[in-house]
Coordinates of C-alpha atoms in Angstrom, one line a residue:
Chain M
M1 CA 1.0 6.4 25.4
L2 CA 4.4 5.7 24.0
S3 CA 7.4 5.6 26.4
T4 CA 9.9 6.9 23.8
Y5 CA 7.8 9.7 22.2
G6 CA 5.5 12.5 23.3
Y7 CA 3.1 13.7 20.8
P8 CA 3.3 17.5 20.1
K9 CA 0.0 19.4 20.3
F10 CA -0.2 22.1 17.6
P11 CA -2.3 25.0 18.5
Y12 CA -5.6 25.7 16.7
L13 CA -5.7 29.5 16.0
Q14 CA -8.6 31.4 14.6
T15 CA -7.7 33.0 11.3
E16 CA -8.4 36.5 10.2
E17 CA -10.9 35.1 7.6
Q18 CA -12.9 33.5 10.4
R19 CA -12.8 36.7 12.5
T20 CA -13.9 39.0 9.8
G21 CA -16.0 36.7 7.8
V22 CA -14.3 37.9 4.6
V23 CA -13.7 34.9 2.2
R24 CA -10.2 34.9 0.8
R25 CA -8.9 33.3 -2.3
H26 CA -5.7 31.3 -1.8
P27 CA -3.4 30.2 -4.6
V28 CA -3.1 26.7 -3.2
V29 CA -4.8 24.8 -0.4
V30 CA -3.3 21.5 0.7
V31 CA -5.7 19.2 2.5
G32 CA -4.0 16.8 4.9
A33 CA -0.7 17.4 6.9
G34 CA 0.7 13.9 6.4
P35 CA 4.0 13.2 4.8
V36 CA 2.7 13.9 1.3
G37 CA 0.7 17.1 2.1
L38 CA 3.6 18.5 4.1
T39 CA 6.1 17.7 1.3
A40 CA 3.9 19.4 -1.3
A41 CA 3.5 22.5 0.9
L42 CA 7.3 22.6 1.5
D43 CA 8.0 22.3 -2.2
L44 CA 5.6 25.1 -3.0
A45 CA 7.2 27.3 -0.4
R46 CA 10.7 26.6 -1.9
Q47 CA 9.2 27.8 -5.2
G48 CA 7.9 30.9 -3.4
V49 CA 4.3 29.9 -3.4
P50 CA 2.3 30.3 -0.2
A51 CA 0.1 27.4 0.8
V52 CA -2.6 26.9 3.3
V53 CA -2.5 23.4 4.9
L54 CA -5.7 22.1 6.5
D55 CA -5.6 19.2 8.9
E56 CA -8.5 17.8 10.9
D57 CA -6.2 16.8 13.8
D58 CA -3.7 18.8 15.9
T59 CA -0.8 16.5 16.2
V60 CA 1.4 14.1 14.1
S61 CA 0.7 10.6 12.9
V62 CA -0.4 8.4 15.9
G63 CA 1.0 5.0 16.5
S64 CA 3.1 2.7 14.2
R65 CA 2.4 3.5 10.6
A66 CA 5.0 4.2 7.8
V67 CA 8.4 2.9 8.7
C68 CA 10.7 2.6 5.6
Y69 CA 11.6 5.6 3.5
A70 CA 13.4 4.8 0.2
K71 CA 16.2 6.6 -1.5
R72 CA 14.0 8.5 -3.9
A73 CA 11.7 9.9 -1.2
L74 CA 14.8 10.9 0.7
E75 CA 16.2 12.6 -2.4
V76 CA 13.0 14.6 -2.7
W77 CA 13.4 15.7 0.9
D78 CA 17.1 16.4 0.3
R79 CA 16.2 18.7 -2.6
L80 CA 13.9 20.5 -0.2
G81 CA 16.7 20.8 2.3
C82 CA 15.4 18.5 5.1
A83 CA 16.6 14.9 4.6
R84 CA 19.8 15.2 6.7
R85 CA 17.9 15.2 10.0
M86 CA 15.7 12.3 9.0
I87 CA 18.7 10.3 8.0
D88 CA 20.6 11.1 11.2
K89 CA 17.6 10.3 13.3
G90 CA 16.6 7.2 11.3
V91 CA 18.2 3.8 11.0
V92 CA 20.1 3.4 7.7
W93 CA 19.9 -0.1 6.2
N94 CA 20.8 -1.7 2.9
V95 CA 20.6 -5.5 3.6
G96 CA 17.5 -7.7 3.7
R97 CA 17.4 -11.3 4.7
V98 CA 14.6 -13.8 4.0
F99 CA 14.1 -16.9 6.1
H100 CA 12.0 -20.0 5.5
R101 CA 11.4 -21.6 8.9
N102 CA 14.9 -21.7 10.5
D103 CA 17.0 -21.3 7.3
Q104 CA 18.1 -18.2 5.5
V105 CA 17.1 -18.6 1.8
Y106 CA 18.0 -15.3 0.4
Q107 CA 19.8 -12.1 1.1
F108 CA 19.9 -8.8 -0.8
D109 CA 21.8 -5.5 -0.8
L110 CA 19.7 -2.6 -2.0
L111 CA 22.6 -0.3 -2.7
P112 CA 25.4 -2.3 -4.1
E113 CA 26.9 0.7 -5.9
P114 CA 29.2 3.1 -4.1
D115 CA 29.2 6.9 -4.5
H116 CA 25.6 7.9 -3.7
K117 CA 24.8 10.8 -1.3
I118 CA 21.6 9.2 -0.1
P119 CA 21.2 5.7 1.4
A120 CA 18.9 3.0 -0.1
F121 CA 16.6 3.1 2.9
I122 CA 16.1 4.5 6.3
N123 CA 13.6 3.4 9.0
L124 CA 12.0 6.1 11.0
Q125 CA 8.7 6.3 12.9
Q126 CA 6.2 8.4 10.9
Y127 CA 5.6 10.8 13.8
Y128 CA 9.3 11.9 13.8
L129 CA 9.1 12.4 10.1
E130 CA 6.0 14.5 10.3
E131 CA 7.2 16.5 13.2
H132 CA 10.3 17.4 11.3
L133 CA 8.4 18.3 8.2
V134 CA 6.1 20.5 10.2
A135 CA 9.1 22.3 11.7
E136 CA 10.6 22.8 8.2
A137 CA 7.3 24.0 6.8
R138 CA 7.0 26.6 9.6
K139 CA 10.5 27.9 9.0
T140 CA 9.6 28.9 5.4
G141 CA 7.1 31.5 6.6
L142 CA 5.0 30.6 3.6
V143 CA 3.2 27.6 4.9
D144 CA 0.0 28.4 6.8
L145 CA -0.7 25.3 8.9
R146 CA -4.3 25.2 10.2
W147 CA -5.0 22.5 12.7
K148 CA -8.4 21.2 13.8
S149 CA -9.7 22.3 10.3
R150 CA -11.7 19.6 8.6
V151 CA -13.0 20.0 5.0
V152 CA -16.7 19.4 5.0
S153 CA -17.6 20.6 1.5
L154 CA -15.9 21.1 -1.9
D155 CA -17.3 22.9 -4.9
Q156 CA -15.6 23.8 -8.2
R157 CA -16.8 26.6 -10.4
D158 CA -15.6 29.7 -12.3
G159 CA -12.0 28.6 -12.3
H160 CA -11.6 28.0 -8.5
A161 CA -12.6 25.7 -5.7
T162 CA -14.6 26.6 -2.7
L163 CA -14.0 24.7 0.5
G164 CA -16.2 24.5 3.6
V165 CA -14.0 24.1 6.6
E166 CA -15.2 23.0 10.1
T167 CA -13.2 24.2 13.1
P168 CA -13.9 24.4 16.8
D169 CA -15.4 27.8 16.0
G170 CA -17.8 26.5 13.4
V171 CA -17.8 26.2 9.6
H172 CA -16.3 28.9 7.4
T173 CA -15.5 29.2 3.7
L174 CA -12.2 29.3 1.8
E175 CA -11.5 29.7 -1.9
A176 CA -8.5 28.2 -3.7
D177 CA -7.1 28.4 -7.2
W178 CA -5.8 24.9 -6.7
V179 CA -6.5 22.2 -4.2
I180 CA -4.0 19.4 -3.5
A181 CA -5.9 16.5 -1.8
C182 CA -3.5 14.6 0.5
D183 CA -6.3 13.5 2.8
G184 CA -5.4 9.8 3.0
A185 CA -6.7 6.4 2.0
R186 CA -10.2 7.3 3.2
S187 CA -10.1 10.7 1.5
P188 CA -13.2 12.7 2.3
L189 CA -12.4 14.9 -0.8
R190 CA -12.5 11.9 -3.1
K191 CA -16.0 11.1 -1.7
M192 CA -17.2 14.7 -2.1
L193 CA -16.3 14.5 -5.8
G194 CA -18.0 11.1 -6.0
L195 CA -14.9 9.4 -7.4
E196 CA -14.6 5.6 -7.6
F197 CA -11.6 4.0 -5.8
V198 CA -11.4 0.6 -7.4
G199 CA -9.2 -2.4 -6.7
Q200 CA -8.7 -5.4 -4.6
V201 CA -9.5 -5.9 -1.0
F202 CA -7.4 -8.5 0.9
Q203 CA -8.8 -10.5 3.8
D204 CA -5.6 -11.4 5.6
R205 CA -5.1 -9.6 9.0
F206 CA -1.7 -8.5 10.2
L207 CA -0.6 -7.5 13.7
I208 CA 1.8 -4.6 14.3
A209 CA 3.8 -4.6 17.5
D210 CA 6.3 -1.9 18.3
V211 CA 8.6 -2.9 21.1
V212 CA 11.4 -1.1 22.9
M213 CA 14.4 -3.3 23.5
K214 CA 18.2 -3.4 23.4
A215 CA 18.9 -6.2 21.0
D216 CA 21.9 -7.4 18.9
F217 CA 20.0 -7.8 15.7
P218 CA 21.7 -5.8 13.0
A219 CA 19.9 -2.9 11.2
E220 CA 18.5 -5.1 8.4
R221 CA 15.1 -6.1 7.1
W222 CA 14.4 -9.7 8.3
F223 CA 11.4 -11.5 6.8
W224 CA 10.3 -15.0 7.7
F225 CA 8.0 -17.3 5.7
D226 CA 6.5 -19.9 8.0
A227 CA 8.4 -18.4 11.0
P228 CA 9.6 -21.0 13.5
F229 CA 8.2 -18.8 16.3
H230 CA 4.9 -18.2 14.4
P231 CA 4.1 -21.5 12.5
G232 CA 2.4 -21.3 9.1
Q233 CA 2.6 -17.5 9.0
S234 CA 5.0 -14.8 8.0
A235 CA 6.7 -12.2 10.2
L236 CA 8.8 -9.1 9.5
L237 CA 11.3 -7.3 11.7
H238 CA 12.5 -3.7 11.3
R239 CA 14.6 -1.5 13.6
Q240 CA 13.5 2.1 14.0
A241 CA 14.9 5.0 16.0
D242 CA 15.2 5.0 19.8
N243 CA 15.7 1.2 20.0
V244 CA 12.1 0.7 18.9
W245 CA 11.6 -2.4 16.8
R246 CA 8.6 -2.9 14.5
I247 CA 7.3 -6.4 14.1
D248 CA 4.6 -7.4 11.7
F249 CA 2.9 -10.8 12.3
Q250 CA 0.6 -12.3 9.7
L251 CA -2.5 -13.5 11.5
G252 CA -4.5 -15.1 8.7
R253 CA -8.1 -14.4 7.6
D254 CA -10.1 -15.7 10.5
A255 CA -8.2 -13.9 13.3
D256 CA -10.2 -11.8 15.8
P257 CA -8.5 -8.5 15.8
E258 CA -9.6 -7.5 19.3
E259 CA -8.4 -10.8 20.8
A260 CA -5.1 -10.7 18.8
K261 CA -4.3 -7.2 20.2
K262 CA -4.6 -8.2 23.9
P263 CA -1.2 -8.1 25.6
E264 CA -1.8 -11.7 26.9
N265 CA -1.9 -12.8 23.3
V266 CA 0.8 -10.5 21.9
V267 CA 3.5 -11.0 24.5
P268 CA 3.8 -14.8 24.1
R269 CA 4.2 -14.3 20.4
L270 CA 7.0 -11.8 21.0
K271 CA 8.7 -14.0 23.6
A272 CA 8.7 -16.9 21.1
M273 CA 10.3 -14.6 18.5
L274 CA 12.8 -12.7 20.6
G275 CA 13.7 -15.4 23.1
A276 CA 12.4 -15.8 26.7
D277 CA 15.5 -13.9 28.1
T278 CA 15.1 -10.7 25.9
A279 CA 13.7 -7.9 28.0
F280 CA 11.3 -5.7 26.0
E281 CA 8.5 -3.3 26.6
L282 CA 5.4 -3.2 24.4
E283 CA 5.0 0.3 22.9
W284 CA 2.2 -0.1 20.4
V285 CA -0.1 -2.8 19.1
S286 CA -2.6 -2.7 16.3
V287 CA -4.2 -5.0 13.7
Y288 CA -4.7 -4.1 10.0
T289 CA -5.9 -5.3 6.7
F290 CA -5.2 -3.6 3.4
Q291 CA -6.4 -2.9 0.0
C292 CA -4.8 -2.3 -3.4
R293 CA -6.7 0.3 -5.4
R294 CA -6.5 3.7 -7.1
L295 CA -8.3 6.5 -8.7
E296 CA -8.6 6.3 -12.5
R297 CA -7.2 9.8 -12.8
F298 CA -5.5 11.9 -10.2
R299 CA -6.6 15.3 -11.6
H300 CA -10.2 16.5 -11.4
G301 CA -10.3 20.1 -12.6
R302 CA -8.6 22.2 -9.9
V303 CA -8.3 19.3 -7.5
L304 CA -5.2 17.2 -7.6
F305 CA -5.0 14.0 -5.6
A306 CA -1.7 12.8 -4.2
G307 CA -0.6 10.0 -2.0
D308 CA -3.0 7.5 -0.4
S309 CA -6.0 9.5 -1.5
A310 CA -5.1 8.6 -5.1
H311 CA -3.6 5.1 -4.6
Q312 CA -3.5 2.6 -1.8
V313 CA -1.1 -0.3 -1.8
S314 CA -0.3 -3.3 0.4
P315 CA 2.5 -2.6 2.9
F316 CA 4.9 -5.1 1.3
G317 CA 7.5 -3.2 -0.5
A318 CA 7.2 0.1 1.4
R319 CA 5.4 1.6 -1.6
G320 CA 2.9 3.8 0.3
A321 CA 4.6 7.0 1.5
N322 CA 7.4 6.2 -1.0
S323 CA 5.1 6.7 -3.9
G324 CA 3.1 9.6 -2.3
V325 CA 6.2 11.8 -1.9
P326 CA 7.1 11.4 -5.6
D327 CA 3.5 12.5 -6.4
A328 CA 4.2 15.8 -4.7
D329 CA 7.6 16.0 -6.4
N330 CA 6.0 15.5 -9.8
L331 CA 3.1 17.9 -9.2
V332 CA 4.6 21.0 -7.6
W333 CA 6.9 22.2 -10.4
K334 CA 4.1 21.7 -12.9
L335 CA 1.6 23.6 -10.8
K336 CA 4.1 26.5 -10.4
L337 CA 4.7 26.8 -14.1
V338 CA 1.0 26.7 -14.8
M339 CA 0.3 29.3 -12.1
D340 CA 2.9 31.6 -13.6
G341 CA 1.5 31.2 -17.1
V342 CA 4.7 29.7 -18.4
A343 CA 3.2 26.3 -19.1
P344 CA -0.2 25.4 -20.5
D345 CA -2.9 23.9 -18.2
R346 CA -2.5 20.5 -19.8
L347 CA 0.9 20.1 -18.1
L348 CA -1.1 19.2 -15.1
D349 CA -2.8 16.3 -17.0
S350 CA 0.7 14.9 -17.4
Y351 CA 0.9 14.8 -13.6
S352 CA -2.0 12.3 -13.6
E353 CA -0.6 10.4 -16.6
E354 CA 2.9 10.0 -15.1
R355 CA 1.8 9.2 -11.6
V356 CA -1.0 6.9 -12.6
A357 CA 1.7 4.9 -14.5
A358 CA 3.7 4.9 -11.3
A359 CA 0.7 3.8 -9.2
R360 CA 0.1 0.9 -11.7
E361 CA 3.7 -0.2 -11.3
N362 CA 3.4 0.0 -7.5
L363 CA 0.1 -1.8 -7.4
L364 CA 1.3 -4.6 -9.6
N365 CA 4.4 -5.1 -7.4
S366 CA 2.6 -4.9 -4.1
T367 CA -0.3 -7.2 -5.3
R368 CA 2.2 -9.8 -6.5
S369 CA 4.1 -9.6 -3.1
T370 CA 0.8 -10.0 -1.3
D371 CA -0.2 -13.0 -3.4
F372 CA 3.2 -14.7 -2.6
I373 CA 3.1 -13.9 1.1
T374 CA -0.6 -14.8 1.5
P375 CA -1.4 -17.4 -1.1
K376 CA -5.1 -17.4 -2.1
S377 CA -5.4 -21.1 -3.1
A378 CA -4.0 -24.4 -2.2
V379 CA -2.0 -24.7 -5.4
S380 CA -0.7 -21.1 -5.0
R381 CA 0.5 -22.1 -1.6
L382 CA 2.1 -25.3 -3.0
F383 CA 4.1 -23.4 -5.6
R384 CA 5.1 -20.8 -3.0
D385 CA 6.4 -23.5 -0.6
A386 CA 8.1 -25.3 -3.5
V387 CA 9.9 -22.0 -4.5
L388 CA 11.0 -21.6 -0.8
D389 CA 12.2 -25.2 -0.7
L390 CA 14.3 -24.8 -3.8
A391 CA 15.6 -21.4 -3.0
G392 CA 18.2 -22.5 -0.4
E393 CA 20.1 -24.5 -3.1
H394 CA 19.0 -23.1 -6.5
P395 CA 19.7 -19.5 -7.4
F396 CA 16.8 -19.3 -9.9
A397 CA 14.3 -19.9 -7.1
R398 CA 15.6 -17.0 -5.1
S399 CA 14.5 -14.7 -7.9
L400 CA 11.0 -16.0 -7.5
V401 CA 10.9 -15.5 -3.7
N402 CA 8.8 -12.4 -3.1
S403 CA 8.8 -11.0 0.4
G404 CA 8.0 -7.5 -1.0
R405 CA 9.7 -5.9 -4.0
L406 CA 11.1 -2.8 -2.3
S407 CA 10.1 0.6 -3.6
T408 CA 12.1 1.9 -6.5
P409 CA 11.3 5.1 -8.4
T410 CA 9.3 4.9 -11.5
T411 CA 10.8 5.7 -14.9
Y412 CA 8.2 7.7 -16.9
A413 CA 9.0 5.7 -20.0
G414 CA 5.9 6.5 -22.0
S415 CA 5.5 10.1 -20.9
A416 CA 4.6 12.7 -23.6
L417 CA 7.0 15.1 -21.8
N418 CA 10.0 13.0 -22.9
T419 CA 12.0 13.7 -26.0
P420 CA 12.8 10.3 -27.5
D421 CA 16.5 9.4 -28.1
T422 CA 18.1 10.2 -31.4
G423 CA 21.5 9.0 -30.3
S424 CA 22.4 5.7 -28.9
F425 CA 23.1 5.4 -25.2
A426 CA 23.7 2.4 -22.8
G427 CA 22.6 2.3 -19.2
R428 CA 19.6 3.3 -17.1
M429 CA 19.4 7.1 -17.7
V430 CA 16.7 6.8 -20.4
P431 CA 14.2 9.6 -21.0
G432 CA 11.8 9.6 -18.0
A433 CA 14.3 7.9 -15.6
P434 CA 15.1 9.5 -12.2
A435 CA 18.6 10.9 -12.4
T436 CA 21.2 9.0 -10.6
D437 CA 23.8 10.5 -8.4
A438 CA 27.6 10.9 -8.8
P439 CA 30.3 12.6 -6.8
V440 CA 31.3 16.0 -8.3
E441 CA 33.6 18.8 -7.3
E442 CA 32.4 22.3 -7.7
N443 CA 34.8 25.3 -7.2
G444 CA 37.2 22.9 -5.5
Q445 CA 34.5 21.7 -3.0
P446 CA 33.4 18.0 -3.0
G447 CA 29.7 17.6 -3.5
W448 CA 27.0 15.6 -5.3
L449 CA 25.4 15.8 -8.7
M450 CA 21.9 15.5 -7.2
D451 CA 22.5 18.7 -5.2
R452 CA 22.8 20.6 -8.5
L453 CA 19.6 19.1 -10.0
G454 CA 16.0 20.0 -9.2
G455 CA 13.8 23.0 -8.7
R456 CA 14.4 24.1 -12.3
F457 CA 15.4 22.5 -15.6
V458 CA 19.1 21.7 -15.7
A459 CA 21.2 20.8 -18.7
L460 CA 24.4 18.8 -18.1
Y461 CA 26.9 19.3 -20.9
H462 CA 29.6 16.7 -20.8
A463 CA 32.8 18.5 -21.8
G464 CA 35.2 15.7 -20.9
A465 CA 38.7 16.9 -21.2
D466 CA 37.8 19.7 -23.6
P467 CA 36.8 23.3 -22.9
V468 CA 33.1 24.1 -23.5
P469 CA 32.9 25.6 -27.1
A470 CA 32.0 29.3 -26.8
E471 CA 29.1 28.9 -29.2
T472 CA 27.6 26.1 -27.0
A473 CA 28.1 28.1 -23.9
A474 CA 26.4 31.1 -25.5
R475 CA 23.4 29.1 -26.6
L476 CA 22.9 27.5 -23.2
D477 CA 23.3 30.9 -21.5
A478 CA 20.6 32.2 -23.9
L479 CA 18.2 29.5 -22.8
A480 CA 18.9 30.3 -19.1
R481 CA 17.6 33.8 -19.8
G482 CA 14.2 32.4 -21.1
R483 CA 11.0 32.2 -19.1
I484 CA 11.4 28.5 -18.3
P485 CA 13.6 28.2 -15.2
F486 CA 16.8 26.7 -16.6
A487 CA 20.4 26.4 -15.6
W488 CA 23.3 24.5 -17.1
F489 CA 26.5 22.9 -15.9
A490 CA 29.6 21.7 -17.8
V491 CA 30.8 18.3 -16.5
T492 CA 34.5 17.9 -17.0
D493 CA 37.0 15.1 -16.4
R494 CA 39.3 17.3 -14.4
R495 CA 39.4 20.8 -13.0
R496 CA 40.2 23.3 -15.7
E497 CA 38.8 26.7 -15.7
A498 CA 37.1 26.8 -12.3
R499 CA 34.0 28.3 -14.0
P500 CA 31.2 28.7 -11.6
N501 CA 29.0 26.2 -13.4
E502 CA 31.7 23.5 -13.8
L503 CA 31.2 20.2 -12.2
V504 CA 34.3 17.9 -12.1
D505 CA 33.4 14.2 -12.5
V506 CA 36.0 13.3 -9.9
N507 CA 36.0 9.5 -10.3
G508 CA 34.3 9.0 -13.6
R509 CA 30.9 8.0 -12.1
F510 CA 29.0 10.5 -14.2
R511 CA 30.6 9.3 -17.4
E512 CA 29.9 5.7 -16.4
R513 CA 26.3 6.1 -15.1
Y514 CA 25.2 8.5 -17.9
D515 CA 27.2 6.8 -20.7
A516 CA 28.5 10.3 -21.4
T517 CA 31.0 11.1 -24.1
P518 CA 32.4 14.6 -24.9
G519 CA 29.6 16.7 -26.3
S520 CA 26.8 14.6 -24.7
L521 CA 24.0 16.6 -23.2
Y522 CA 21.3 15.6 -20.7
L523 CA 18.2 17.7 -19.9
I524 CA 16.9 17.1 -16.4
R525 CA 13.5 18.2 -15.2
P526 CA 12.8 20.1 -12.0
D527 CA 11.8 16.8 -10.3
Q528 CA 15.2 15.3 -11.2
H529 CA 13.9 13.0 -14.0
V530 CA 15.6 12.9 -17.4
A531 CA 13.7 14.8 -20.1
G532 CA 16.0 14.1 -23.0
R533 CA 19.6 13.5 -24.0
W534 CA 21.7 14.0 -27.1
R535 CA 25.1 12.8 -28.2
H536 CA 25.8 16.3 -29.6
V537 CA 24.2 19.5 -28.6
D538 CA 21.7 21.0 -30.9
A539 CA 20.4 24.2 -29.4
A540 CA 17.2 24.0 -31.4
A541 CA 16.5 20.4 -30.3
L542 CA 17.2 21.4 -26.7
A543 CA 14.8 24.3 -26.9
E544 CA 12.1 22.1 -28.4
A545 CA 12.7 19.5 -25.7
L546 CA 12.3 22.1 -23.0
N547 CA 9.0 23.2 -24.5
R548 CA 7.8 19.6 -24.8
A549 CA 8.8 19.0 -21.2
I550 CA 6.4 21.7 -20.1
G551 CA 3.5 20.5 -22.2
R552 CA 3.9 23.2 -24.9
Chain U
M1 CA 27.3 -32.8 -21.5
P2 CA 24.6 -30.2 -20.7
T3 CA 23.6 -29.8 -17.1
L4 CA 20.5 -28.4 -15.4
A5 CA 20.6 -24.6 -15.4
T6 CA 19.8 -23.3 -11.9
E7 CA 20.8 -19.7 -12.3
N8 CA 17.9 -17.5 -13.1
R9 CA 17.1 -17.4 -16.8
L10 CA 13.8 -15.6 -16.6
P11 CA 13.9 -11.9 -17.7
S12 CA 11.1 -11.1 -15.3
P13 CA 10.6 -13.8 -12.7
D14 CA 7.6 -12.0 -11.2
D15 CA 5.8 -12.0 -14.6
F16 CA 6.3 -15.7 -14.9
Y17 CA 5.2 -16.4 -11.4
E18 CA 2.0 -14.4 -11.8
A19 CA 1.2 -16.1 -15.1
L20 CA 1.8 -19.5 -13.5
I21 CA -0.6 -18.8 -10.6
D22 CA -3.1 -17.2 -13.0
T23 CA -3.2 -20.4 -15.0
H24 CA -4.6 -22.2 -12.0
R25 CA -7.3 -19.6 -11.2
D26 CA -10.7 -21.0 -10.3
L27 CA -9.6 -24.7 -10.8
T28 CA -10.3 -27.5 -8.3
A29 CA -7.3 -29.3 -6.7
E30 CA -7.8 -32.2 -9.1
Q31 CA -7.9 -29.9 -12.1
S32 CA -4.8 -28.0 -10.9
G33 CA -3.0 -31.4 -10.5
M34 CA -3.8 -32.2 -14.1
V35 CA -2.6 -28.8 -15.3
N36 CA 0.7 -29.3 -13.5
A37 CA 1.2 -32.8 -14.9
K38 CA 0.6 -31.5 -18.4
L39 CA 2.9 -28.6 -17.9
I40 CA 5.7 -30.8 -16.7
L41 CA 5.3 -33.1 -19.7
L42 CA 5.3 -30.2 -22.1
L43 CA 8.4 -28.6 -20.6
A44 CA 10.2 -32.0 -20.4
N45 CA 9.6 -32.5 -24.1
H46 CA 10.9 -29.0 -24.7
I47 CA 14.1 -29.7 -22.8
G48 CA 14.5 -33.0 -24.6
D49 CA 17.7 -34.0 -22.8
M50 CA 17.5 -37.1 -20.6
D51 CA 20.5 -36.2 -18.4
V52 CA 19.1 -32.7 -17.7
L53 CA 15.7 -34.2 -16.9
R54 CA 17.1 -36.8 -14.6
E55 CA 19.0 -34.1 -12.7
A56 CA 15.8 -32.0 -12.4
L57 CA 13.8 -35.1 -11.2
S58 CA 16.3 -35.8 -8.5
H59 CA 16.4 -32.2 -7.3
A60 CA 12.6 -32.0 -7.2
R61 CA 12.4 -35.2 -5.1
K62 CA 15.0 -34.0 -2.6
G63 CA 13.8 -33.1 0.8
V64 CA 10.2 -34.1 0.1

């Protein structure tokens, strides 16, 4: 049992379907109440779609699992109205340091730019995160959380899925128009569909130790190659909430996990690291290995895989939960438009295409980090050590040091939903890129651009110092009356007309980050990714881009 | 006089590093040593500047 946290026990309640034996058809059933499943359910609720969430357990994530949540995942939760409490409870950090033996070889700052609402990273124990998401999901009144409910069968026919669900009262049947499978790395649903989960298995074992201590280490990510207190192996230190510190020790391939976990073996390791005088209390110990693999496609008929059930990465780079949450972000708006008959069914294929591309990127990065941290051959180890040796003095070698390339959002560069550029733009806001933030003022109130994006399509018209031409406003207003959820804002250099949809670019960050000139227009998707941009508004081109972005 | 560039010049350092390690895949230690020797000779010839090479040689030897 942990000394800093008591696990909640969520009640199992018999449902009406179980009592009456009448099989009900639900619009969406989410399998798995982890961070990804809960995010999907919450996003659906925000769109007005009720969701049944099935989870085989009756509490939150047990032990020390996900720790680091990146800016993009936090932005998704902020869009859903629940990031603030996570950020307040978590430990905000931007700086990472990499050590080789006793020397610092490298240091990085993940958010060197000012003027973003959301920090680069927070550390927070997964149980806090899940408990908060459960509370938020409950508040919506639209999320039907069913604990002690394990899916034991899955069948798809006649345009719906049938699920067999085992509870303390036996097995009953549910029907669903759509199933979102967020049932984790060992996904039973994936096995029920007989899907291959192909990739690389790594042999190295790692030990996780969570300790409670009052220490002076700053809130930074510290990584050691060939740690002085753990010779020949790597170690990682992160600070979490409640003065709980997470330490990962590389154990090598031959370690005996049961032996390694024993306190008499863990405590000396920790004393060597933290110093003999540092008082600490051991909160959690476990040993893990990991795999890098994914499904070939994330959509299988009416079953959509998201999170670890679809792709599993090594822990270096914090790319697990941080890529699962954007899966939900990418999926839910598409599902809603398809359910409403606004978008064609093939829009859901783009979910698989875009998120498979993201998974590829995450797998590539996490595999490379793993190969650097745990070299597989003598020559690989030799190059690794040579890089570390040179890194103290030579900047180029620092670029090669790979202690985990930390999670960054994927730009859907090749997506069929994008409208290719016709004008020329500088900077990172290319079609498919996640929108970046900027401070804006709305009706005299300071706020953030990201708060105005998401949940629907948004056009940002850069008016600069000029008023919005009446014809442009009329055309954008006409689009806002269409079936595709759409709103538009005028971004201006200074406060002019105090129109309700005017955003003042208070310090020019929008202009700078979006390379905007008067007349430029950006179309942003409901998941806050850029769909297209133009130097001058062409209402026909914008309407076409909107259609393209929903797969029409 | 040109000097050894030690700022990063690789557009994607991770791409290069992966390719480097892949080149050694499934080789014995002796074969890897041979690959490394040939690689150094090829790159030295490409650099073609004795001052730069002397500087690199001295940095490489340092601390070993």
